Coordinates of C-alpha atoms in Angstrom, one line a residue:
M1 CA 6.8 -16.9 -68.5
K2 CA 9.5 -16.4 -65.9
F3 CA 11.5 -19.1 -64.2
Y4 CA 13.3 -19.1 -60.9
C5 CA 16.2 -21.4 -60.0
I6 CA 16.4 -22.8 -56.5
P7 CA 19.9 -24.3 -56.1
P8 CA 21.6 -26.2 -53.2
N9 CA 22.9 -23.9 -50.5
N10 CA 26.5 -24.5 -51.6
H11 CA 25.7 -22.9 -55.0
L12 CA 23.6 -19.8 -54.3
D13 CA 25.2 -18.0 -57.2
M14 CA 23.2 -20.3 -59.5
M15 CA 20.1 -18.3 -58.7
D16 CA 21.4 -15.8 -61.2
N17 CA 20.5 -18.3 -64.0
G18 CA 16.8 -17.7 -63.3
D19 CA 14.7 -14.7 -64.3
R20 CA 13.8 -13.9 -60.6
Y21 CA 14.9 -14.9 -57.1
F22 CA 13.0 -17.2 -54.7
G23 CA 13.9 -17.2 -51.0
L24 CA 12.9 -19.8 -48.4
A25 CA 12.0 -18.1 -45.1
H26 CA 13.3 -20.9 -42.9
L27 CA 16.7 -20.8 -44.6
Y28 CA 16.8 -17.0 -44.4
H29 CA 16.1 -17.2 -40.7
E30 CA 18.5 -20.0 -39.8
N31 CA 21.4 -19.6 -42.3
E32 CA 23.5 -16.4 -42.1
K33 CA 25.2 -17.0 -45.5
Y34 CA 21.8 -17.4 -47.1
R35 CA 20.5 -14.2 -45.4
R36 CA 23.5 -12.2 -46.5
H37 CA 23.1 -13.5 -50.1
F38 CA 19.5 -12.2 -50.3
L39 CA 20.4 -8.9 -48.6
S40 CA 23.1 -8.4 -51.2
L41 CA 20.6 -9.0 -54.0
R42 CA 18.6 -6.0 -52.7
N43 CA 21.6 -3.8 -53.3
R44 CA 21.9 -4.7 -56.9
S45 CA 21.0 -2.3 -59.7
P46 CA 18.7 -2.6 -61.5
K47 CA 16.5 -3.9 -58.7
V48 CA 15.9 -7.6 -58.8
W49 CA 12.6 -9.3 -58.2
V50 CA 12.5 -11.4 -55.0
T51 CA 9.7 -13.7 -53.9
M52 CA 9.9 -14.8 -50.2
D53 CA 8.3 -18.2 -49.5
C54 CA 6.8 -19.0 -46.0
G55 CA 8.3 -22.6 -46.1
A56 CA 5.0 -24.6 -45.8
A57 CA 5.8 -26.9 -48.8
E58 CA 9.1 -27.9 -47.2
H59 CA 7.3 -28.6 -43.8
S60 CA 9.5 -25.7 -42.4
L61 CA 6.8 -23.1 -41.9
V62 CA 8.2 -20.2 -39.9
T63 CA 6.1 -18.3 -37.4
E64 CA 4.1 -15.3 -38.5
D65 CA 6.2 -12.9 -36.5
I66 CA 9.5 -14.3 -38.1
L67 CA 8.0 -13.9 -41.6
L68 CA 6.9 -10.4 -40.9
D69 CA 10.4 -9.5 -39.6
I70 CA 12.0 -10.9 -42.7
V71 CA 9.6 -8.8 -44.9
A72 CA 10.5 -5.7 -42.9
E73 CA 14.2 -6.3 -43.3
L74 CA 14.5 -7.7 -46.8
K75 CA 11.6 -5.9 -48.5
P76 CA 10.9 -8.6 -51.0
D77 CA 8.6 -7.8 -53.9
E78 CA 6.1 -10.3 -52.7
V79 CA 5.7 -12.7 -49.8
I80 CA 3.7 -16.0 -49.6
A81 CA 1.2 -15.8 -46.8
P82 CA 1.5 -18.7 -44.3
D83 CA -0.6 -21.6 -45.6
V84 CA -1.2 -25.1 -44.0
L85 CA -1.1 -28.0 -46.3
F86 CA -4.5 -29.5 -47.1
N87 CA -6.2 -27.3 -44.5
K88 CA -8.5 -24.7 -46.0
E89 CA -9.8 -23.3 -42.7
E90 CA -6.3 -22.8 -41.1
T91 CA -5.0 -21.4 -44.3
I92 CA -7.7 -18.8 -44.5
K93 CA -7.3 -17.9 -40.8
N94 CA -3.5 -17.5 -41.3
F95 CA -4.0 -15.5 -44.5
K96 CA -6.4 -13.0 -42.9
S97 CA -4.2 -12.5 -39.9
F98 CA -1.1 -12.1 -42.0
V99 CA -2.7 -9.6 -44.4
S100 CA -4.0 -7.6 -41.4
K101 CA -0.6 -7.4 -39.8
M102 CA 1.2 -6.6 -43.1
Y103 CA -1.3 -3.7 -43.5
N104 CA -1.0 -2.4 -39.9
K105 CA 2.8 -2.5 -40.1
G106 CA 2.9 -0.6 -43.4
L107 CA 4.7 -3.5 -45.1
L108 CA 2.3 -3.5 -48.1
S109 CA 4.0 -0.3 -49.3
H110 CA 6.9 -2.4 -50.6
T111 CA 5.7 -6.0 -50.6
S112 CA 2.6 -7.5 -52.1
I113 CA 0.7 -10.6 -51.0
F114 CA 1.1 -13.9 -52.8
A115 CA -1.6 -16.4 -51.7
C116 CA -1.5 -20.2 -51.8
P117 CA -4.9 -22.0 -51.7
Q118 CA -5.2 -25.2 -49.7
G119 CA -7.8 -27.9 -49.1
S120 CA -8.2 -31.6 -48.7
T121 CA -10.7 -31.8 -51.6
K122 CA -11.1 -30.0 -54.9
E123 CA -14.2 -28.3 -53.6
E124 CA -12.4 -27.0 -50.5
W125 CA -9.4 -25.8 -52.6
L126 CA -11.7 -23.9 -55.0
E127 CA -13.5 -22.3 -52.1
C128 CA -10.1 -21.1 -50.7
Y129 CA -9.0 -19.9 -54.1
F130 CA -12.1 -17.9 -54.6
Q131 CA -11.7 -16.1 -51.2
M132 CA -8.1 -15.3 -52.1
I133 CA -8.7 -13.8 -55.5
A134 CA -11.5 -11.7 -54.0
S135 CA -8.9 -10.0 -51.7
P136 CA -7.6 -6.7 -53.1
F137 CA -4.3 -7.3 -51.3
V138 CA -3.5 -10.5 -53.3
K139 CA -1.5 -9.8 -56.4
C140 CA -0.6 -13.4 -57.3
I141 CA -1.9 -16.9 -56.6
G142 CA 0.4 -19.9 -56.2
L143 CA -0.6 -23.4 -57.4
S144 CA 1.1 -25.9 -55.0
K145 CA 2.8 -29.0 -56.5
I146 CA 1.6 -30.8 -53.4
A147 CA -2.0 -29.6 -52.7
V148 CA -3.3 -29.5 -56.3
P149 CA -2.4 -33.1 -57.2
K150 CA -3.9 -34.2 -53.9
C151 CA -7.1 -32.3 -54.4
W152 CA -7.6 -33.2 -58.0
N153 CA -6.3 -36.8 -58.1
Q154 CA -5.5 -37.9 -54.6
A155 CA -1.9 -38.1 -55.8
E156 CA 1.0 -37.9 -53.3
G157 CA 4.8 -38.1 -53.3
D158 CA 5.7 -35.8 -56.2
T159 CA 3.4 -37.6 -58.7
M160 CA 0.9 -36.3 -61.2
I161 CA 2.0 -32.7 -60.7
G162 CA 1.8 -31.5 -64.2
V163 CA -1.4 -33.2 -65.2
S164 CA -3.2 -32.2 -62.0
R165 CA -2.2 -28.5 -62.4
N166 CA -3.3 -28.6 -66.1
Q167 CA -6.7 -29.9 -64.9
C168 CA -6.9 -27.3 -62.2
V169 CA -6.1 -24.4 -64.6
E170 CA -8.6 -25.8 -67.1
E171 CA -11.3 -25.7 -64.4
L172 CA -10.4 -22.2 -63.3
S173 CA -10.5 -21.1 -67.0
N174 CA -14.0 -22.7 -67.5
K175 CA -15.2 -20.8 -64.4
H176 CA -13.6 -17.5 -65.7
W177 CA -11.6 -17.4 -62.5
L178 CA -8.2 -16.8 -64.1
V179 CA -8.3 -13.1 -63.1
K180 CA -4.9 -12.8 -61.3
P181 CA -1.4 -13.9 -62.2
L182 CA -0.6 -17.6 -61.3
H183 CA 2.7 -18.9 -60.1
L184 CA 3.4 -22.6 -60.3
L185 CA 5.0 -23.6 -57.0
G186 CA 7.6 -26.2 -57.8
M187 CA 7.9 -28.1 -61.0
G188 CA 6.8 -31.6 -61.9
E189 CA 7.3 -33.0 -65.4
H190 CA 8.5 -30.2 -67.5
D191 CA 6.0 -30.9 -70.3
E192 CA 3.4 -29.5 -67.9
F193 CA 4.0 -26.1 -69.6
D194 CA 3.0 -27.4 -73.0
Y195 CA -0.6 -27.2 -72.0
Y196 CA -0.3 -23.4 -71.2
A197 CA 1.6 -22.7 -74.4
K198 CA -0.9 -24.7 -76.6
N199 CA -4.0 -23.1 -75.1
R200 CA -2.5 -19.7 -74.7
T201 CA -3.6 -19.7 -71.1
P202 CA -3.8 -16.2 -69.6
N203 CA -2.1 -15.1 -66.4
I204 CA 0.5 -18.0 -66.2
R205 CA 3.2 -15.8 -64.7
S206 CA 6.1 -17.9 -63.5
S207 CA 7.4 -21.1 -61.9
D208 CA 10.1 -21.8 -59.3
S209 CA 11.9 -25.1 -58.9
C210 CA 15.0 -26.9 -57.9
Y211 CA 14.2 -29.5 -60.5
T212 CA 16.3 -28.1 -63.3
V213 CA 19.3 -28.7 -60.9
L214 CA 18.0 -32.0 -59.4
A215 CA 17.5 -33.3 -62.9
A216 CA 21.0 -32.4 -63.8
I217 CA 22.4 -34.2 -60.7
N218 CA 20.7 -37.3 -62.0
G219 CA 21.9 -36.8 -65.6
I220 CA 18.5 -35.8 -67.0
D221 CA 18.8 -33.5 -70.0
F222 CA 15.5 -31.7 -70.9
E223 CA 16.5 -31.1 -74.5
K224 CA 16.6 -34.9 -75.0
G225 CA 12.9 -35.1 -74.1
D226 CA 13.4 -36.9 -70.8
T227 CA 10.5 -36.0 -68.5
T228 CA 11.5 -38.4 -65.7
R229 CA 10.6 -36.9 -62.3
I230 CA 13.0 -37.6 -59.3
P231 CA 11.3 -36.8 -56.0
T232 CA 12.8 -33.9 -54.1
T233 CA 14.0 -34.2 -50.5
N234 CA 15.4 -31.7 -48.0
A235 CA 18.8 -33.4 -48.4
Y236 CA 19.0 -31.6 -51.8
F237 CA 20.0 -28.4 -50.2
D238 CA 23.3 -29.9 -48.8
V239 CA 24.5 -31.2 -52.2
T240 CA 27.7 -30.1 -53.8
L241 CA 27.6 -30.1 -57.6
T242 CA 30.3 -31.0 -60.1
E243 CA 31.0 -28.5 -62.9
E244 CA 29.4 -30.8 -65.4
Q245 CA 26.2 -30.9 -63.3
K246 CA 26.2 -27.1 -63.0
E247 CA 26.4 -26.8 -66.8
L248 CA 23.6 -29.3 -67.4
A249 CA 21.4 -27.5 -64.8
K250 CA 22.0 -24.2 -66.6
K251 CA 21.2 -25.9 -69.9
N252 CA 17.9 -27.3 -68.5
L253 CA 16.8 -23.9 -67.2
N254 CA 17.7 -22.2 -70.5
F255 CA 15.7 -24.8 -72.3
L256 CA 12.6 -23.9 -70.3
K257 CA 13.2 -20.2 -70.7
R258 CA 13.6 -20.5 -74.4
K259 CA 10.7 -22.9 -75.1
Y260 CA 8.1 -21.1 -72.9
K261 CA 9.2 -17.5 -73.2
D262 CA 5.8 -16.6 -74.9
V263 CA 3.6 -18.4 -72.4

């Protein structure tokens, strides 16, 4: 299992602690330093893996045209098609439009589609998921830390993330729908991953999160078994870390990479 690190904007170099790189489209569009950082990643050798997020989870969804321009310029390995939180119909509409334009512009030659199902109920979410896995252009499915808890348990506010995604994955497995790689969008309680390790769940590919860093800011050490979850806010991206916090963040991430390397 691969892990991404999403640090505050004052510490973009901490992304290197992860296995892959996760970009937020609204920051790429608005922040020149952030944009230059990702363009410099593209010049590295060997080539690094970059996932570009559309920004829906941060309530900062960029327009379709802006996202397409970013894909054309950066050439990320994959891009998350624009989704709309809790709205299956709008998400499918956006998804189909985005895939069509990616195809017509020739962008699929270097960037694959990462799809994120949405819905206001479990049934809607599953319907959306099924349509997305049926698309030959989708190479990866993202399980939202916001939508899945809402659809499975009516949970809100960064609660029941791990247990809800465990329930979701169990249901997908029982339906024999785990046919494409899954990415866990954001992290809840880090013991969420125990379920996938214990059950040898197929196609659990990766997870991105700022939580290894946010936990460190709050003095939470994963190795000590602390699964406390501090809610994430957009103010996180403006934080400046101490050296001690940076070291603990790296320690937290390495703990996950070591413990779940065989998932």
